[in-house]
Amino acid sequence: MSHIRENRKKLVARVRRIRGQLASLERAIEGDTECGAVLQQLAAVRGAVNGLILQVMEGHLRSHVAGRGSSKRQDELLPVLAVLRSYLK
């Protein structure tokens, strides 16, 4: 969990932005906003959550799976991270 501790400020800021997006989505639904606009906001929330997942997952893989000291293992992790990035985009 050291990678979370190291990135705490960035992660909390990202969570707060997501909270703001969700609050805006709630207001849109309560305010009878058109479904197209609601769907667009939902897609933005999904993208933000996927970005958060990727950030935590990348930190986990780099810290706990590949190990911080091994440059060879870090290099081997690059294709895996590329696949995850494309999947969570």
Coordinates of N, CA and C in Angstrom, one line a residue:
M1 N 0.8 -1.2 0.0 CA 0.0 0.0 0.0 C 0.9 1.3 0.0
S2 N 2.2 1.1 -0.1 CA 3.0 2.3 0.0 C 2.8 3.2 -1.3
H3 N 2.4 2.6 -2.4 CA 2.1 3.4 -3.6 C 0.9 4.3 -3.4
I4 N 0.0 3.8 -2.6 CA -1.2 4.6 -2.3 C -0.8 5.8 -1.4
R5 N 0.0 5.4 -0.4 CA 0.4 6.5 0.6 C 1.2 7.5 -0.2
E6 N 2.1 7.1 -1.1 CA 2.9 8.1 -1.8 C 2.1 9.0 -2.7
N7 N 1.0 8.5 -3.3 CA 0.1 9.2 -4.2 C -1.2 9.7 -3.6
R8 N -1.3 9.7 -2.3 CA -2.5 10.0 -1.6 C -3.2 11.3 -2.1
K9 N -2.4 12.4 -2.2 CA -3.0 13.7 -2.6 C -3.6 13.6 -3.9
K10 N -2.9 13.0 -4.9 CA -3.4 12.9 -6.2 C -4.6 12.0 -6.3
L11 N -4.6 10.9 -5.6 CA -5.8 10.0 -5.5 C -7.0 10.7 -4.9
V12 N -6.8 11.3 -3.8 CA -7.9 12.0 -3.2 C -8.4 13.1 -4.1
A13 N -7.6 13.8 -4.7 CA -8.1 14.9 -5.7 C -8.9 14.3 -6.8
R14 N -8.4 13.1 -7.3 CA -9.2 12.5 -8.3 C -10.6 12.0 -7.8
V15 N -10.6 11.4 -6.6 CA -11.8 11.0 -6.0 C -12.8 12.2 -5.8
R16 N -12.3 13.3 -5.4 CA -13.1 14.5 -5.2 C -13.7 15.0 -6.6
R17 N -12.9 14.9 -7.6 CA -13.4 15.3 -8.9 C -14.5 14.4 -9.4
I18 N -14.3 13.1 -9.1 CA -15.4 12.1 -9.4 C -16.6 12.4 -8.6
R19 N -16.5 12.7 -7.4 CA -17.6 13.1 -6.5 C -18.3 14.3 -7.1
G20 N -17.6 15.3 -7.6 CA -18.2 16.4 -8.2 C -19.0 16.1 -9.5
Q21 N -18.4 15.2 -10.3 CA -19.1 14.7 -11.5 C -20.4 14.0 -11.1
L22 N -20.3 13.1 -10.1 CA -21.5 12.4 -9.6 C -22.6 13.4 -9.1
A23 N -22.2 14.4 -8.4 CA -23.2 15.4 -7.9 C -23.8 16.1 -9.1
S24 N -23.0 16.4 -10.1 CA -23.6 17.0 -11.3 C -24.5 16.1 -12.0
L25 N -24.2 14.8 -12.1 CA -25.1 13.8 -12.7 C -26.4 13.7 -11.9
E26 N -26.3 13.7 -10.6 CA -27.5 13.6 -9.8 C -28.4 14.8 -10.1
R27 N -27.8 16.0 -10.1 CA -28.6 17.2 -10.4 C -29.2 17.2 -11.8
A28 N -28.5 16.6 -12.8 CA -29.0 16.5 -14.1 C -30.2 15.6 -14.2
I29 N -30.2 14.5 -13.4 CA -31.3 13.5 -13.4 C -32.5 14.1 -12.7
E30 N -32.2 14.8 -11.6 CA -33.3 15.4 -10.8 C -33.9 16.5 -11.6
G31 N -33.1 17.2 -12.4 CA -33.6 18.4 -13.2 C -34.2 18.1 -14.5
D32 N -34.5 16.8 -14.8 CA -35.1 16.4 -16.1 C -34.3 16.8 -17.3
T33 N -33.0 16.6 -17.2 CA -32.1 16.9 -18.3 C -32.3 15.8 -19.3
E34 N -32.1 16.2 -20.6 CA -32.2 15.2 -21.7 C -31.4 14.0 -21.5
C35 N -31.8 12.9 -22.0 CA -31.1 11.6 -21.8 C -29.8 11.6 -22.4
G36 N -29.6 12.3 -23.6 CA -28.3 12.4 -24.2 C -27.3 13.0 -23.4
A37 N -27.6 14.1 -22.7 CA -26.7 14.8 -21.8 C -26.4 13.9 -20.6
V38 N -27.4 13.2 -20.1 CA -27.2 12.3 -18.9 C -26.2 11.2 -19.3
L39 N -26.4 10.6 -20.5 CA -25.5 9.6 -21.0 C -24.1 10.1 -21.2
Q40 N -24.0 11.3 -21.6 CA -22.6 11.9 -21.8 C -22.0 12.1 -20.4
Q41 N -22.7 12.5 -19.4 CA -22.1 12.6 -18.1 C -21.8 11.3 -17.5
L42 N -22.6 10.3 -17.8 CA -22.3 8.9 -17.3 C -21.0 8.4 -17.9
A43 N -20.8 8.7 -19.2 CA -19.6 8.3 -19.8 C -18.4 9.0 -19.2
A44 N -18.5 10.2 -18.9 CA -17.4 11.0 -18.3 C -17.1 10.4 -16.9
V45 N -18.1 10.0 -16.1 CA -17.9 9.4 -14.8 C -17.2 8.1 -15.0
R46 N -17.7 7.3 -15.9 CA -17.0 6.0 -16.1 C -15.6 6.2 -16.5
G47 N -15.3 7.1 -17.4 CA -13.9 7.4 -17.7 C -13.0 7.8 -16.6
A48 N -13.6 8.6 -15.7 CA -12.9 9.1 -14.5 C -12.6 8.0 -13.5
V49 N -13.6 7.1 -13.4 CA -13.4 5.9 -12.5 C -12.4 5.0 -13.1
N50 N -12.4 4.8 -14.4 CA -11.5 3.9 -15.0 C -10.0 4.5 -14.9
G51 N -9.9 5.8 -15.0 CA -8.6 6.4 -14.8 C -8.1 6.2 -13.3
L52 N -9.0 6.3 -12.4 CA -8.6 6.0 -11.0 C -8.2 4.6 -10.8
I53 N -8.9 3.7 -11.4 CA -8.6 2.2 -11.3 C -7.2 2.0 -11.9
L54 N -7.0 2.6 -13.1 CA -5.7 2.4 -13.8 C -4.6 2.9 -12.9
Q55 N -4.7 4.1 -12.3 CA -3.7 4.7 -11.5 C -3.3 3.8 -10.3
V56 N -4.3 3.3 -9.6 CA -4.1 2.4 -8.5 C -3.5 1.1 -8.9
M57 N -4.0 0.5 -10.0 CA -3.6 -0.8 -10.5 C -2.1 -0.7 -11.0
E58 N -1.8 0.4 -11.7 CA -0.4 0.6 -12.1 C 0.6 0.7 -11.0
G59 N 0.2 1.4 -10.0 CA 1.0 1.5 -8.8 C 1.2 0.2 -8.1
H60 N 0.1 -0.6 -8.0 CA 0.2 -1.9 -7.4 C 1.1 -2.8 -8.2
L61 N 0.9 -2.9 -9.5 CA 1.8 -3.7 -10.4 C 3.2 -3.3 -10.3
R62 N 3.5 -2.0 -10.3 CA 4.9 -1.6 -10.2 C 5.5 -1.9 -8.9
S63 N 4.8 -1.7 -7.8 CA 5.3 -1.8 -6.5 C 5.3 -3.3 -6.0
H64 N 4.3 -4.0 -6.2 CA 4.1 -5.3 -5.6 C 4.4 -6.5 -6.5
V65 N 4.1 -6.3 -7.8 CA 4.3 -7.4 -8.7 C 5.7 -7.4 -9.4
A66 N 6.0 -6.2 -10.0 CA 7.3 -6.1 -10.6 C 8.5 -5.8 -9.7
G67 N 8.1 -5.2 -8.6 CA 9.2 -4.8 -7.6 C 9.9 -3.6 -8.0
R68 N 10.1 -2.7 -7.1 CA 10.7 -1.4 -7.4 C 12.1 -1.5 -7.9
G69 N 12.9 -2.4 -7.4 CA 14.3 -2.5 -7.7 C 14.7 -3.1 -9.0
S70 N 13.8 -3.9 -9.6 CA 14.1 -4.7 -10.8 C 13.7 -4.0 -12.1
S71 N 14.7 -3.4 -12.8 CA 14.4 -2.7 -14.0 C 14.0 -3.7 -15.1
K72 N 14.5 -4.9 -15.1 CA 14.0 -5.9 -16.1 C 12.6 -6.2 -15.9
R73 N 12.1 -6.4 -14.7 CA 10.7 -6.7 -14.4 C 9.8 -5.5 -14.7
Q74 N 10.4 -4.3 -14.4 CA 9.6 -3.1 -14.8 C 9.4 -3.0 -16.3
D75 N 10.5 -3.3 -17.0 CA 10.4 -3.3 -18.5 C 9.4 -4.3 -19.0
E76 N 9.4 -5.5 -18.4 CA 8.4 -6.6 -18.8 C 7.0 -6.2 -18.5
L77 N 6.8 -5.3 -17.6 CA 5.5 -4.8 -17.2 C 4.9 -3.8 -18.2
L78 N 5.7 -3.2 -19.0 CA 5.3 -2.2 -19.9 C 4.2 -2.6 -20.9
P79 N 4.3 -3.8 -21.5 CA 3.2 -4.3 -22.4 C 1.9 -4.5 -21.7
V80 N 2.0 -5.0 -20.5 CA 0.9 -5.3 -19.6 C 0.1 -4.0 -19.4
L81 N 0.9 -3.0 -19.0 CA 0.3 -1.7 -18.7 C -0.3 -1.1 -20.0
A82 N 0.3 -1.3 -21.1 CA -0.3 -0.8 -22.4 C -1.6 -1.4 -22.7
V83 N -1.7 -2.7 -22.4 CA -3.0 -3.4 -22.6 C -4.1 -2.8 -21.6
L84 N -3.7 -2.7 -20.4 CA -4.6 -2.2 -19.4 C -5.1 -0.7 -19.8
R85 N -4.1 0.1 -20.2 CA -4.5 1.4 -20.6 C -5.5 1.4 -21.8
S86 N -5.3 0.6 -22.7 CA -6.2 0.5 -23.9 C -7.6 0.0 -23.5
Y87 N -7.5 -1.0 -22.6 CA -8.8 -1.6 -22.1 C -9.6 -0.6 -21.3
L88 N -9.0 0.1 -20.4 CA -9.7 1.0 -19.5 C -9.9 2.4 -20.1
K89 N -9.6 2.6 -21.4 CA -9.8 3.9 -22.0 C -11.2 4.2 -22.2

